[in-house]
Amino acid sequence: MTNKEIKITYREYEALAELEAGDKALAQAAIEAMDGSYAPYSKFNVGAAVLLEDGEIVKGANQENLAYPSGICAERTALFYAGASRPDKAVTAIAIAAGQNGVLVSNPVTPCGACRQVMAEYQTKSGRPMGIILIGGEKIWRFEKVEDLLPMIFDSI
Ligand code: THU
C-alpha cells in the first residue's frame, strides 16, 4: 500500500484591483453578468463570464425553474452559450461571481460538480488550460486549470 497525495495550488487576491488587467476585465464581466440571474427560488444570483481566444467575453447567469432540476447554473449557461454560438473559438478562462440582495457573497463562489465536469469538457475541446477566477467580496481565487478544481477528471472513453 502506498499513500498518495494530490496537491492543488491557487492564488488568492484581496481585491479586484490586484488582478492582472485581462483577469480584472473578465471578473468585472462576471459581476455584470449577475444582472441576468433569474433566481426567484434561491435568491442566489450567480454570473459567469467566459473568455474566448479572440478576446470576446460571453456572459451567462443562473436560470431557475419552479421544477427545480430544470434550472441551470451560471457557468453552464455561459459555457453552453459560448459553445453553441462560437463553436470554433477556444475558451481560455472563466470567471464566476455570486451575490445576494445585490451584494457579493464574502467567500469566492465554488462551482458545483456538474459545472466542473462541463468546464473539463470545454478545456479538452479548447486544447489549452482554462483559467478559473472565483470572485468573493473579501477575496478572489485564481486557478490555472480545471484539474485544480477537479482532480482525476473522467477521461476514459
Ligand atoms: N449556482 C450557480 O449558478 N453556480 C454555482 O457555482 C453554484 C450554484 C446556482 C444554482 C441555483 O440557481 C443557485 O445558484 C442556488 O444553488
GROMACS .gro file of C-alpha atoms and ligand atoms in nm:
model
  173
    1MET     CA    1   0.000   0.000   0.000
    2THR     CA    2   0.121   0.347  -0.085
    3ASN     CA    3  -0.023   0.672   0.040
    4LYS     CA    4  -0.062   0.921  -0.241
    5GLU     CA    5  -0.125   1.291  -0.231
    6ILE     CA    6  -0.269   1.543  -0.474
    7LYS     CA    7  -0.150   1.900  -0.439
    8ILE     CA    8  -0.356   2.192  -0.566
    9THR     CA    9  -0.216   2.541  -0.596
   10TYR     CA   10  -0.409   2.861  -0.649
   11ARG     CA   11  -0.364   3.231  -0.599
   12GLU     CA   12  -0.559   3.442  -0.354
   13TYR     CA   13  -0.611   3.815  -0.412
   14GLU     CA   14  -0.762   4.057  -0.166
   15ALA     CA   15  -0.927   4.282  -0.423
   16LEU     CA   16  -1.012   4.302  -0.793
   17ALA     CA   17  -0.756   4.581  -0.828
   18GLU     CA   18  -0.477   4.327  -0.765
   19LEU     CA   19  -0.570   4.118  -1.069
   20GLU     CA   20  -0.385   4.141  -1.399
   21ALA     CA   21  -0.580   4.363  -1.645
   22GLY     CA   22  -0.733   4.083  -1.855
   23ASP     CA   23  -0.844   3.888  -1.547
   24LYS     CA   24  -0.986   4.204  -1.394
   25ALA     CA   25  -1.198   4.275  -1.703
   26LEU     CA   26  -1.324   3.915  -1.703
   27ALA     CA   27  -1.404   3.933  -1.332
   28GLN     CA   28  -1.596   4.256  -1.383
   29ALA     CA   29  -1.791   4.093  -1.668
   30ALA     CA   30  -1.886   3.807  -1.433
   31ILE     CA   31  -2.011   4.060  -1.177
   32GLU     CA   32  -2.213   4.235  -1.450
   33ALA     CA   33  -2.349   3.900  -1.565
   34MET     CA   34  -2.519   3.861  -1.225
   35ASP     CA   35  -2.779   4.107  -1.362
   36GLY     CA   36  -2.905   3.828  -1.587
   37SER     CA   37  -2.964   3.589  -1.299
   38TYR     CA   38  -3.318   3.456  -1.265
   39ALA     CA   39  -3.322   3.312  -0.914
   40PRO     CA   40  -3.664   3.367  -0.756
   41TYR     CA   41  -3.634   3.046  -0.551
   42SER     CA   42  -3.279   3.052  -0.409
   43LYS     CA   43  -3.232   3.430  -0.434
   44PHE     CA   44  -2.866   3.344  -0.502
   45ASN     CA   45  -2.757   3.540  -0.806
   46VAL     CA   46  -2.464   3.393  -0.997
   47GLY     CA   47  -2.289   3.540  -1.300
   48ALA     CA   48  -2.025   3.381  -1.521
   49ALA     CA   49  -1.807   3.528  -1.793
   50VAL     CA   50  -1.619   3.314  -2.044
   51LEU     CA   51  -1.312   3.448  -2.225
   52LEU     CA   52  -1.260   3.324  -2.582
   53GLU     CA   53  -0.928   3.302  -2.764
   54ASP     CA   54  -1.000   3.616  -2.967
   55GLY     CA   55  -1.073   3.824  -2.657
   56GLU     CA   56  -1.451   3.812  -2.680
   57ILE     CA   57  -1.633   3.767  -2.349
   58VAL     CA   58  -1.954   3.563  -2.333
   59LYS     CA   59  -2.175   3.600  -2.025
   60GLY     CA   60  -2.423   3.372  -1.851
   61ALA     CA   61  -2.625   3.366  -1.531
   62ASN     CA   62  -2.815   3.105  -1.334
   63GLN     CA   63  -3.169   3.037  -1.456
   64GLU     CA   64  -3.406   2.871  -1.211
   65ASN     CA   65  -3.735   2.693  -1.264
   66LEU     CA   66  -4.032   2.603  -1.047
   67ALA     CA   67  -3.946   2.242  -1.132
   68TYR     CA   68  -3.607   2.279  -0.962
   69PRO     CA   69  -3.396   2.032  -1.166
   70SER     CA   70  -3.491   2.218  -1.483
   71GLY     CA   71  -3.280   2.517  -1.380
   72ILE     CA   72  -2.915   2.560  -1.470
   73CYS     CA   73  -2.607   2.722  -1.318
   74ALA     CA   74  -2.441   3.036  -1.448
   75GLU     CA   75  -2.123   2.854  -1.553
   76ARG     CA   76  -2.307   2.608  -1.776
   77THR     CA   77  -2.528   2.882  -1.921
   78ALA     CA   78  -2.217   3.075  -2.026
   79LEU     CA   79  -2.015   2.776  -2.147
   80PHE     CA   80  -2.302   2.623  -2.344
   81TYR     CA   81  -2.380   2.959  -2.499
   82ALA     CA   82  -2.013   3.003  -2.595
   83GLY     CA   83  -2.005   2.650  -2.735
   84ALA     CA   84  -2.326   2.696  -2.930
   85SER     CA   85  -2.261   3.045  -3.067
   86ARG     CA   86  -1.880   3.039  -3.111
   87PRO     CA   87  -1.812   2.669  -3.172
   88ASP     CA   88  -1.470   2.725  -3.329
   89LYS     CA   89  -1.332   2.955  -3.060
   90ALA     CA   90  -1.127   2.810  -2.776
   91VAL     CA   91  -1.225   2.904  -2.422
   92THR     CA   92  -0.925   3.038  -2.230
   93ALA     CA   93  -1.077   3.138  -1.895
   94ILE     CA   94  -1.396   3.166  -1.692
   95ALA     CA   95  -1.483   3.400  -1.404
   96ILE     CA   96  -1.768   3.341  -1.160
   97ALA     CA   97  -1.933   3.580  -0.916
   98ALA     CA   98  -2.229   3.539  -0.681
   99GLY     CA   99  -2.437   3.777  -0.476
  100GLN     CA  100  -2.738   3.803  -0.250
  101ASN     CA  101  -2.956   4.112  -0.237
  102GLY     CA  102  -2.718   4.290  -0.471
  103VAL     CA  103  -2.411   4.231  -0.254
  104LEU     CA  104  -2.126   3.994  -0.347
  105VAL     CA  105  -2.101   3.695  -0.115
  106SER     CA  106  -1.789   3.723   0.105
  107ASN     CA  107  -1.618   3.400   0.006
  108PRO     CA  108  -1.547   3.309  -0.358
  109VAL     CA  109  -1.827   3.100  -0.509
  110THR     CA  110  -1.703   2.749  -0.592
  111PRO     CA  111  -1.864   2.571  -0.891
  112CYS     CA  112  -2.079   2.261  -0.842
  113GLY     CA  113  -1.957   1.922  -0.960
  114ALA     CA  114  -2.165   1.924  -1.278
  115CYS     CA  115  -2.021   2.263  -1.380
  116ARG     CA  116  -1.666   2.141  -1.312
  117GLN     CA  117  -1.728   1.845  -1.543
  118VAL     CA  118  -1.859   2.079  -1.814
  119MET     CA  119  -1.556   2.306  -1.768
  120ALA     CA  120  -1.337   1.997  -1.816
  121GLU     CA  121  -1.512   1.919  -2.144
  122TYR     CA  122  -1.460   2.267  -2.285
  123GLN     CA  123  -1.100   2.272  -2.166
  124THR     CA  124  -1.038   1.949  -2.358
  125LYS     CA  125  -1.227   2.081  -2.662
  126SER     CA  126  -1.022   2.401  -2.649
  127GLY     CA  127  -0.692   2.217  -2.618
  128ARG     CA  128  -0.549   2.458  -2.364
  129PRO     CA  129  -0.572   2.524  -1.990
  130MET     CA  130  -0.883   2.709  -1.877
  131GLY     CA  131  -0.807   2.966  -1.609
  132ILE     CA  132  -1.075   2.991  -1.339
  133ILE     CA  133  -1.138   3.306  -1.138
  134LEU     CA  134  -1.370   3.272  -0.839
  135ILE     CA  135  -1.488   3.602  -0.701
  136GLY     CA  136  -1.593   3.687  -0.348
  137GLY     CA  137  -1.645   4.022  -0.181
  138GLU     CA  138  -1.347   3.974   0.050
  139LYS     CA  139  -1.113   3.764  -0.162
  140ILE     CA  140  -1.061   3.626  -0.512
  141TRP     CA  141  -0.914   3.289  -0.606
  142ARG     CA  142  -0.743   3.205  -0.935
  143PHE     CA  143  -0.683   2.852  -1.058
  144GLU     CA  144  -0.466   2.780  -1.363
  145LYS     CA  145  -0.667   2.488  -1.499
  146VAL     CA  146  -0.974   2.273  -1.443
  147GLU     CA  147  -0.770   1.985  -1.294
  148ASP     CA  148  -0.704   2.209  -0.994
  149LEU     CA  149  -1.076   2.209  -0.914
  150LEU     CA  150  -1.149   1.860  -1.044
  151PRO     CA  151  -0.860   1.620  -0.988
  152MET     CA  152  -0.877   1.286  -1.170
  153ILE     CA  153  -1.117   1.411  -1.435
  154PHE     CA  154  -1.312   1.137  -1.609
  155ASP     CA  155  -1.144   1.092  -1.947
  156SER     CA  156  -1.161   0.720  -2.004
  157ILE     CA  157  -1.380   0.672  -2.311
  158THU     N1  158  -2.540   2.814  -0.881
  158THU     C1  159  -2.467   2.857  -0.988
  158THU     O1  160  -2.521   2.917  -1.081
  158THU     N2  161  -2.335   2.833  -0.988
  158THU     C2  162  -2.265   2.780  -0.885
  158THU     O2  163  -2.144   2.767  -0.893
  158THU     C3  164  -2.335   2.738  -0.764
  158THU     C4  165  -2.483   2.740  -0.771
  158THU     C5  166  -2.683   2.844  -0.877
  158THU     C6  167  -2.777   2.730  -0.894
  158THU     C7  168  -2.901   2.784  -0.828
  158THU     O3  169  -2.972   2.865  -0.920
  158THU     C8  170  -2.848   2.874  -0.717
  158THU     O4  171  -2.714   2.904  -0.755
  158THU     C9  172  -2.850   2.812  -0.579
  158THU     O5  173  -2.787   2.691  -0.576
   0.00000   0.00000   0.00000
